[in-house]
XYZ file of N, CA and C in Angstrom:
612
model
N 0.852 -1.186 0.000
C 0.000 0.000 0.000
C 0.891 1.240 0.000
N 0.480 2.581 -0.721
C 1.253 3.609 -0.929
C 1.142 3.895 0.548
N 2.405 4.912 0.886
C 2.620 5.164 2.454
C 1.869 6.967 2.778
N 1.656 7.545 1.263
C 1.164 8.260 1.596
C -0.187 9.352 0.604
N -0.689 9.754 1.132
C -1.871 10.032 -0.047
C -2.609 11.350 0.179
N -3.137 11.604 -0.957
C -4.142 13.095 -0.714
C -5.234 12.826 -0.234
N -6.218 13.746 0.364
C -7.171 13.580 1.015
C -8.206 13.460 0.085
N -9.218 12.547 0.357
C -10.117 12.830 -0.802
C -10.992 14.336 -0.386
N -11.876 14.598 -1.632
C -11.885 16.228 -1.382
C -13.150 16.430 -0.089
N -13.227 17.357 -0.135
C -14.538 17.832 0.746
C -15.219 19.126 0.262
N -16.487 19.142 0.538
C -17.453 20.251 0.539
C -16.485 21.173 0.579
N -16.798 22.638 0.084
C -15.941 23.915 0.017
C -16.633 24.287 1.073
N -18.311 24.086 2.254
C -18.361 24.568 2.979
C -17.562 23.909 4.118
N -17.696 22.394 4.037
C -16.808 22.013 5.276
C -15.443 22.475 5.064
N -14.897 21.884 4.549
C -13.568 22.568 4.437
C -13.035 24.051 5.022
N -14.008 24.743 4.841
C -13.312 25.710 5.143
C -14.139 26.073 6.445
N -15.077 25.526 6.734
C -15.263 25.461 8.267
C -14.168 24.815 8.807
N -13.786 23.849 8.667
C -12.939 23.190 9.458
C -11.413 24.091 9.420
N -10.993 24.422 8.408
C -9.921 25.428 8.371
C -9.622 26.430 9.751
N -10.880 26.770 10.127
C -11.159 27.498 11.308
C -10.343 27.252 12.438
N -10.536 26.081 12.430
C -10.511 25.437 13.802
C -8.656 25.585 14.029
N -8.533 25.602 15.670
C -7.117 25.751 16.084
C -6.098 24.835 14.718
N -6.252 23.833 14.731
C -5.434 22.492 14.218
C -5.810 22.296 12.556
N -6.747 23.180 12.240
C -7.507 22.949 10.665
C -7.988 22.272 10.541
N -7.986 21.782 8.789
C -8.263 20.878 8.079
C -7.478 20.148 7.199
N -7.614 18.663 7.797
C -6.601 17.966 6.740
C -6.790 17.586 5.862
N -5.425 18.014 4.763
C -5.366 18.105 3.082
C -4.886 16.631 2.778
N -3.821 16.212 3.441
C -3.171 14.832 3.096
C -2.379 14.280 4.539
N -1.779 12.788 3.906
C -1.417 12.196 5.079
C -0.174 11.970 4.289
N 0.867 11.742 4.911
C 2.500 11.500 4.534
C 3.251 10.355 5.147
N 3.699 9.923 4.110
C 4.735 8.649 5.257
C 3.681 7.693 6.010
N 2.395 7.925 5.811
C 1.546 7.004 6.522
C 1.863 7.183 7.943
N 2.225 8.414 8.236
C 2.630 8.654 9.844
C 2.195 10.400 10.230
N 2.155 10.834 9.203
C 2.274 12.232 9.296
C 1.055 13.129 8.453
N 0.133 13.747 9.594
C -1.348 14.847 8.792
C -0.806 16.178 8.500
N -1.354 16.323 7.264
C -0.644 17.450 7.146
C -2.231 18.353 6.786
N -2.509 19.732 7.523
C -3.778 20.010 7.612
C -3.012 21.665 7.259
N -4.591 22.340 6.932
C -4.683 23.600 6.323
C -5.053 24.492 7.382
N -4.839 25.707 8.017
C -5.366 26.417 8.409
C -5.376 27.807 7.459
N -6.191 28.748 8.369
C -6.070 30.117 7.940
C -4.853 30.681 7.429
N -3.724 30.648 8.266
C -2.819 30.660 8.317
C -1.734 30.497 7.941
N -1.758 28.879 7.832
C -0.609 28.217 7.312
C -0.812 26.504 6.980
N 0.262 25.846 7.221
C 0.239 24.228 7.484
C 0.736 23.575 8.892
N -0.164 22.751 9.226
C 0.177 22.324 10.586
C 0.601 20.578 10.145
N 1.534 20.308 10.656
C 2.290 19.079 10.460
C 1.984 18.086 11.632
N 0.987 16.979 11.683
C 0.645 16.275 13.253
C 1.408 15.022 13.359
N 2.063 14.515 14.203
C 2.594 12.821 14.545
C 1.236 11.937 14.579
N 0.674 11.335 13.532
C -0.928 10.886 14.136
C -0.553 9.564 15.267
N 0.613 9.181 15.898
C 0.735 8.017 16.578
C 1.027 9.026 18.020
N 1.585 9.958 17.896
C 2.447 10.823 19.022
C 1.100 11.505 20.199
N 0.095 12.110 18.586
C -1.291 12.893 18.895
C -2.308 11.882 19.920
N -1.985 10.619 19.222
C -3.413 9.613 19.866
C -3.006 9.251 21.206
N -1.571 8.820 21.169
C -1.443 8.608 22.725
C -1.728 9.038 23.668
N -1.638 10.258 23.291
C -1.621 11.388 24.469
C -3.190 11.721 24.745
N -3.914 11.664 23.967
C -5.799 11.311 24.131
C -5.864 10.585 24.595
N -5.373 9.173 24.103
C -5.865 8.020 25.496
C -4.684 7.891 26.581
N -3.963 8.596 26.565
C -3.302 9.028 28.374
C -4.238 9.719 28.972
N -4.969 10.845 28.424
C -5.493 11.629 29.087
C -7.145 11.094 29.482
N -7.454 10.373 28.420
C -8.790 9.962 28.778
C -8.891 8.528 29.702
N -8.023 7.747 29.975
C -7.668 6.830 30.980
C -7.363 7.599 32.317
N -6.192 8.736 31.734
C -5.794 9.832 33.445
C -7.105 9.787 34.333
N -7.889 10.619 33.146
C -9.349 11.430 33.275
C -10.315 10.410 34.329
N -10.654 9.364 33.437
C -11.443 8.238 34.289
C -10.763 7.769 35.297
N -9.252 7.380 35.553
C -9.006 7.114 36.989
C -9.089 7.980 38.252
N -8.662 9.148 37.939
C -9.414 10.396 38.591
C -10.265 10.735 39.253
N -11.676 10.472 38.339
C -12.651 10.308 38.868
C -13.205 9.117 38.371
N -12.821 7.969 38.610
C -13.480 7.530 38.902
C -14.526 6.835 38.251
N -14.316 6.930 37.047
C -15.015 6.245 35.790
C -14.752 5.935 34.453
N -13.859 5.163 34.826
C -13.206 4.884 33.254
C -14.182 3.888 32.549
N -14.025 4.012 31.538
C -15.108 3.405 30.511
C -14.605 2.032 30.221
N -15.049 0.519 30.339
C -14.459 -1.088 30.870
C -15.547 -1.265 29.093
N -14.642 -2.134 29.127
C -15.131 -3.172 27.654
C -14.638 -4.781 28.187
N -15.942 -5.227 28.179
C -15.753 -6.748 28.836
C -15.379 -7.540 27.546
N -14.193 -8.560 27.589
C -13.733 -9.345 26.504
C -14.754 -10.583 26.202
N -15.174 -10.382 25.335
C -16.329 -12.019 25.089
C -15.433 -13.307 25.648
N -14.167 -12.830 24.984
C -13.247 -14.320 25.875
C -12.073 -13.746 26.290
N -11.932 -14.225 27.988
C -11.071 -13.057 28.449
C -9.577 -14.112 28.171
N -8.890 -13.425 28.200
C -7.817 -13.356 28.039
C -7.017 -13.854 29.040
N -5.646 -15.326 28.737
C -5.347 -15.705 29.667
C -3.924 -15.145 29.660
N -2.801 -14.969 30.671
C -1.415 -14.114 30.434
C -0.413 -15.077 31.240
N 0.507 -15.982 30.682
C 1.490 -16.159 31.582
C 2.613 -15.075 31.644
N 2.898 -15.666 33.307
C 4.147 -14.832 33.855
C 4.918 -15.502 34.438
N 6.163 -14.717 34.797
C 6.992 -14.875 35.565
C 6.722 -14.704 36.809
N 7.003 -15.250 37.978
C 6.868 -15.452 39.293
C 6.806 -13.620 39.766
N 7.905 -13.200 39.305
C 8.075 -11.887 39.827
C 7.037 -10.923 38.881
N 6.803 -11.021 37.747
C 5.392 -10.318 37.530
C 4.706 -10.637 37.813
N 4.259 -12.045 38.020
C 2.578 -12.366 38.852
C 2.276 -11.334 40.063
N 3.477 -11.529 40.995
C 3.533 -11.214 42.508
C 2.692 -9.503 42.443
N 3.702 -8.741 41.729
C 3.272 -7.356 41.437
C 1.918 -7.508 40.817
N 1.630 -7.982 39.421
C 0.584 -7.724 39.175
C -0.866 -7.820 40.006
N -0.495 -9.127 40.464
C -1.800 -9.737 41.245
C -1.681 -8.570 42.396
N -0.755 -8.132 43.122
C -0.854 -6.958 44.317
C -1.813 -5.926 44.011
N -1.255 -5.535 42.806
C -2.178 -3.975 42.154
C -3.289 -4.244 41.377
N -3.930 -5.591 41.514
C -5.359 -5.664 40.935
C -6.357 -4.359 40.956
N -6.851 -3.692 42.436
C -7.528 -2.762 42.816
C -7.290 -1.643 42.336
N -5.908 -1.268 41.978
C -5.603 0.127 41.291
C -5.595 -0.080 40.219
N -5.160 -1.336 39.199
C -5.281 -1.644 38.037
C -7.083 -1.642 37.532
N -8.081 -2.152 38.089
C -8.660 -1.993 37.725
C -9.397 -0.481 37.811
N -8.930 0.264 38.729
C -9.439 1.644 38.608
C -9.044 2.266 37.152
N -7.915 1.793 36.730
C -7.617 2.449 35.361
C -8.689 1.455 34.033
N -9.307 0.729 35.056
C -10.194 -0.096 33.525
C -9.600 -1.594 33.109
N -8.881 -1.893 33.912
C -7.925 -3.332 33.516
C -8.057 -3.951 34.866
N -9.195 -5.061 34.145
C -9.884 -5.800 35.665
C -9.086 -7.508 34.995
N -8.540 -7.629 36.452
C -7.648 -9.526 36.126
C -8.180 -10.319 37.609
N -7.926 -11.376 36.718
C -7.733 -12.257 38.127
C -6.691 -13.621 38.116
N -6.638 -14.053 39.445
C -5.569 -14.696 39.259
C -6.305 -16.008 38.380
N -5.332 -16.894 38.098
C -5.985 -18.326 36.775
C -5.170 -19.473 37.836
N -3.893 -19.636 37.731
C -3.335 -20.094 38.583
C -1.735 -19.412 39.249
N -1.086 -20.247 39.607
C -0.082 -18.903 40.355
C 1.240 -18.879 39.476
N 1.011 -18.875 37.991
C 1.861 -18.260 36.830
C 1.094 -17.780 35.391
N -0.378 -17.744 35.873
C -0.853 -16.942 35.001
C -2.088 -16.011 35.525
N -3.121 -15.043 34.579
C -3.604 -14.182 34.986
C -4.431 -13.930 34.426
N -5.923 -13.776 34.132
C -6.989 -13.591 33.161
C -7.234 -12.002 32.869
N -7.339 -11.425 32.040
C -7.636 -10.395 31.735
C -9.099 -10.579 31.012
N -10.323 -9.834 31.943
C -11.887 -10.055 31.831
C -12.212 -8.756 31.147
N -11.689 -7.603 31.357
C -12.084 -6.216 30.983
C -11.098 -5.138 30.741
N -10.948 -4.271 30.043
C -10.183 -3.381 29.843
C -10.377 -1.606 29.367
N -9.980 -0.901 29.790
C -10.365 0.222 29.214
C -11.035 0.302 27.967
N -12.245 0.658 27.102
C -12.832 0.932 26.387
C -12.185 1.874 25.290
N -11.462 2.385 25.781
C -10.477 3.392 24.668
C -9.449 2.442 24.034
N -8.923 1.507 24.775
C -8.188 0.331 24.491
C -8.810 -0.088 23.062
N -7.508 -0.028 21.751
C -8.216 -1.191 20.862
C -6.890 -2.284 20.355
N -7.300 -3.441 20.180
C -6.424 -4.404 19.183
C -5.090 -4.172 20.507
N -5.741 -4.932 21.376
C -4.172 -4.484 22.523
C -3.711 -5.837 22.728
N -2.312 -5.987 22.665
C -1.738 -7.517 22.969
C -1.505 -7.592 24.883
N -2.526 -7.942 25.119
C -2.142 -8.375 26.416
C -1.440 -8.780 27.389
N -0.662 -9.694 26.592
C 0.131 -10.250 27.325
C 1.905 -9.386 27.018
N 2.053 -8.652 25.984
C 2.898 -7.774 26.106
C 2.278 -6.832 27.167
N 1.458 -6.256 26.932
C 1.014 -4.803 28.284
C 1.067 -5.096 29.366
N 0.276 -6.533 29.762
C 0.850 -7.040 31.413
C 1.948 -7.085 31.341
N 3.452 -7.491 30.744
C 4.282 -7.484 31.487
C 5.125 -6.502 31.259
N 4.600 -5.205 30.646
C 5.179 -3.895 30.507
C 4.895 -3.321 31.845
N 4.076 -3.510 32.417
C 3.205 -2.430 33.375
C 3.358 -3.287 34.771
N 4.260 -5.093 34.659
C 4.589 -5.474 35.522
C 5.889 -5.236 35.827
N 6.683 -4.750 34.375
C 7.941 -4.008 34.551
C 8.198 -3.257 35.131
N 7.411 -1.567 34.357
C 7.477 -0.556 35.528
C 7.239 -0.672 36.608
N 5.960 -1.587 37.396
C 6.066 -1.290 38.809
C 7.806 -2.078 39.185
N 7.988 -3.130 39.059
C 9.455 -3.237 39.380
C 10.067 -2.380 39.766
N 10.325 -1.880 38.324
C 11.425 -0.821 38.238
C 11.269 0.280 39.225
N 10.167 0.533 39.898
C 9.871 2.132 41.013
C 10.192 1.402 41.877
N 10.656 -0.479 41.932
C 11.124 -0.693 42.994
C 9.725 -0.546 44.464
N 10.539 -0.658 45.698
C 9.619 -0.744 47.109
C 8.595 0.811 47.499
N 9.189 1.963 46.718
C 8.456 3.026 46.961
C 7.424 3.393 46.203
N 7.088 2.069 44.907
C 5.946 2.480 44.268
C 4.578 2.241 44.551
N 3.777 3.301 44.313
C 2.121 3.588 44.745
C 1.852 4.186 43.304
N 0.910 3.404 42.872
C -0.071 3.359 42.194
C -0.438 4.518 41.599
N -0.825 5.235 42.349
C -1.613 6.861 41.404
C -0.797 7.717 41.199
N 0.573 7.855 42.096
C 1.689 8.693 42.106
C 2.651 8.181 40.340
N 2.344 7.034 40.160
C 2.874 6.561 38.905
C 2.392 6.542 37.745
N 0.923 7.421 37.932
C -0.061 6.812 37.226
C 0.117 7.255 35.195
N 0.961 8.480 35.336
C 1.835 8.567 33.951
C 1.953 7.217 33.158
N 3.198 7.154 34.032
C 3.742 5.835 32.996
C 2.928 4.627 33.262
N 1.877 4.356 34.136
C 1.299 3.342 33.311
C 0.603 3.625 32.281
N -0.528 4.736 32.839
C -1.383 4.937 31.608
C -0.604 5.213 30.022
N 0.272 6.010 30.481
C 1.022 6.019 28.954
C 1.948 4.818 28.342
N 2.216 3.251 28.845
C 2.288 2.465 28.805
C 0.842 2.064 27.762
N -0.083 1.836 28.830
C -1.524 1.260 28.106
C -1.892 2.546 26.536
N -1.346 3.914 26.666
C -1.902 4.373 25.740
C -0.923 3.636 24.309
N 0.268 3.900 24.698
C 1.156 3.288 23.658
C 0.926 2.063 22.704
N 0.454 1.081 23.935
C 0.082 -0.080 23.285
C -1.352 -0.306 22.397
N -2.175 1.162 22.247
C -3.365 1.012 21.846
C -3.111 2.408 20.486
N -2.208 2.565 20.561
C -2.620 4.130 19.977
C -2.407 4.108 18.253
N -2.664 4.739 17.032
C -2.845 4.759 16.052
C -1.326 4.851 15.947
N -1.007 3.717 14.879
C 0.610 3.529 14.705
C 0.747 3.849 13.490
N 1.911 4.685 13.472
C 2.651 4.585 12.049
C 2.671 3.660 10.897
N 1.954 4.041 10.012
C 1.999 3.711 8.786
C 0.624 3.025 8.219
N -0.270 3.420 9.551
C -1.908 3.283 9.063
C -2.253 4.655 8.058
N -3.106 4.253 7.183
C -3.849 4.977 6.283
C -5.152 5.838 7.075
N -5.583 7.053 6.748
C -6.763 7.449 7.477
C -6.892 7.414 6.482
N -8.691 8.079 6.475
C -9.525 8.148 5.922
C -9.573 10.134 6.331
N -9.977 10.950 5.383
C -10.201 12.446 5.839
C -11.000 12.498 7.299
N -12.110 11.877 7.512
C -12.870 11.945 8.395
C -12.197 11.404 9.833
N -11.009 9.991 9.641
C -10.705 10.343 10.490
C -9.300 11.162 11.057
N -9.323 11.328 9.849
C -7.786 12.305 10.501
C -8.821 14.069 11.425
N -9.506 14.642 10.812
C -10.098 15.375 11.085
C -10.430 15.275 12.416
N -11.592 14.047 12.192
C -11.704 13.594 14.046
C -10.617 13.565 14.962
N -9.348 13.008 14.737
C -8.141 13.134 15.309
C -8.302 14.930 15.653
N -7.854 16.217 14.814
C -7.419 16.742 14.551
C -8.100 17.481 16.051
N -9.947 17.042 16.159
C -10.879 17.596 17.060
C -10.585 17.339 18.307
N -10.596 16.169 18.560
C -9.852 15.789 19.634
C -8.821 15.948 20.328
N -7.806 16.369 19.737
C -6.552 17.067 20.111
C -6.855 18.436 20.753
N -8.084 19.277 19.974
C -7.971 20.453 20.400
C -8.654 20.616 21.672
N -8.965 19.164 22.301
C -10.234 19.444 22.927
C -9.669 18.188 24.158
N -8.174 17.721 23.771
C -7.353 17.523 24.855
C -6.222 17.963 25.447
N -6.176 17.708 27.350
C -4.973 18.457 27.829
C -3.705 18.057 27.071
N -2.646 19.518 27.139
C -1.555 18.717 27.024
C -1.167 17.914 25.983
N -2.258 18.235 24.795
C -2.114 17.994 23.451
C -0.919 17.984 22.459
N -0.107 19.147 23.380
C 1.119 19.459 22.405
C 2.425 18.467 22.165
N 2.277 17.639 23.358
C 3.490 16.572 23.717
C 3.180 15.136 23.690
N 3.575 14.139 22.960
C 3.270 12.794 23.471
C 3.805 12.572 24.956
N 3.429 11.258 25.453
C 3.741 10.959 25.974
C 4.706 10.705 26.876
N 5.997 10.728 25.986
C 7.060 10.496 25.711
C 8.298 12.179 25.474
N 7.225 13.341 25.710
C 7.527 14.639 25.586
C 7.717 15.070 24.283
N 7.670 14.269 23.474
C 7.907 15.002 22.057
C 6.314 15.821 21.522
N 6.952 16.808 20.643
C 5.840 17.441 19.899
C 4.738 16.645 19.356
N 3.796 16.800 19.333
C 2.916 16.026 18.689
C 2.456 16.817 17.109
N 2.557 17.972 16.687
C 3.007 18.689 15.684
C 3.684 19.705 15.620
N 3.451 20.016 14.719
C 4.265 21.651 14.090
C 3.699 22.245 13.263
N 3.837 24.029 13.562
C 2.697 25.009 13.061
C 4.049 25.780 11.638
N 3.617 25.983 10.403
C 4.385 26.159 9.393
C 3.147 27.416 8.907
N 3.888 29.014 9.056
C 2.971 29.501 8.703
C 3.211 30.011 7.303
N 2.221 30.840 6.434
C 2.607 30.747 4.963
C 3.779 31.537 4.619
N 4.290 32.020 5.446
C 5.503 33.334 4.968
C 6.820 31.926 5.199
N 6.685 31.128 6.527
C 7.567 29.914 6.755
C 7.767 28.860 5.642
């Protein structure tokens, strides 16, 4: 598949409604990694893998917070072996794990069922994310608590769910992307602190 393509067209009224908006309207996609959208202004250049993470960091943050993260029950849950030393951790932080939307239980005492998961979650390999997120707690070592960490897990779980490099959009959804961004915290940085775009104005 070509890696990168023009947008198919749109209404001259949408279009240039959408132009409006902080982030614009996107003209094409590049490299199958990269939106490249129109404003008033100029051209805004987006990471579409850098942009999404950082939406579902924030919308996982959001629901653990308060308190309502949105759970998608697996028709067939999911079984995870581990290592002795990830079981131990994981199975500990069941209660905070599932506050973020990732409800387990134990199966036997080297594996782990995964029944439910954040709803923002899509196409997630499980058994890589459990033992990413059985890593980090490790790694914080004896002083780690749960909500004080709650970054790098959630941005762990966003990583493993988020729109990857070298998917094709469709205009509609790069656009939708484009809305969402403007209408999340902290939009400007993945996860990971990098830019999530760049503003190119027409004199630039």
């Amino acid at each position: 598949a070509p890696s990168s393509r023009i947008v198919e067209n749109l209404d001259n009224d949408s279009f240039n409604q959408q132009r409006n908006y902080p982030l614009g309207s996107a003209i094409a996609q590049a490299h199958g990694t990269y939106i490249i959208a129109e404003t008033d202004s100029g051209l805004i250049l987006i990471d579409q893998h850098a942009a999404h993470e950082r939406i579902v960091l924030e919308k996982i943050r959001s629901g653990f917070i308060n308190n309502n993260v949105q759970k998608q029950i697996l028709l067939i849950p999911e079984v995870v072996e581990l290592s002795e030393d990830h079981f131990d951790v994981i199975t500990h932080y069941t209660d905070g794990l599932q506050k973020l939307g990732l409800v387990i239980e134990e199966f036997d005492k080297k594996a782990i069922i995964v029944r439910e998961h954040p709803a923002i979650l899509d196409k997630v390999n499980f058994s890589v994310l459990i033992k990413d997120i059985a890593e980090e707690i490790i790694n914080f070592g004896s002083e780690f608590v749960l909500s004080e960490k709650l970054d790098n897990i959630c941005g762990n779980m966003a990583c493993h769910s988020s729109i990857r490099s070298g998917r094709l959009l469709l205009t509609s959804e790069m656009n939708a992307l484009l809305r969402e961004m403007e209408n999340t915290p902290n939009s400007s940085q993945c996860n990971h602190g990098r830019p999530t775009f760049i503003k190119l104005s027409v004199k630039d």
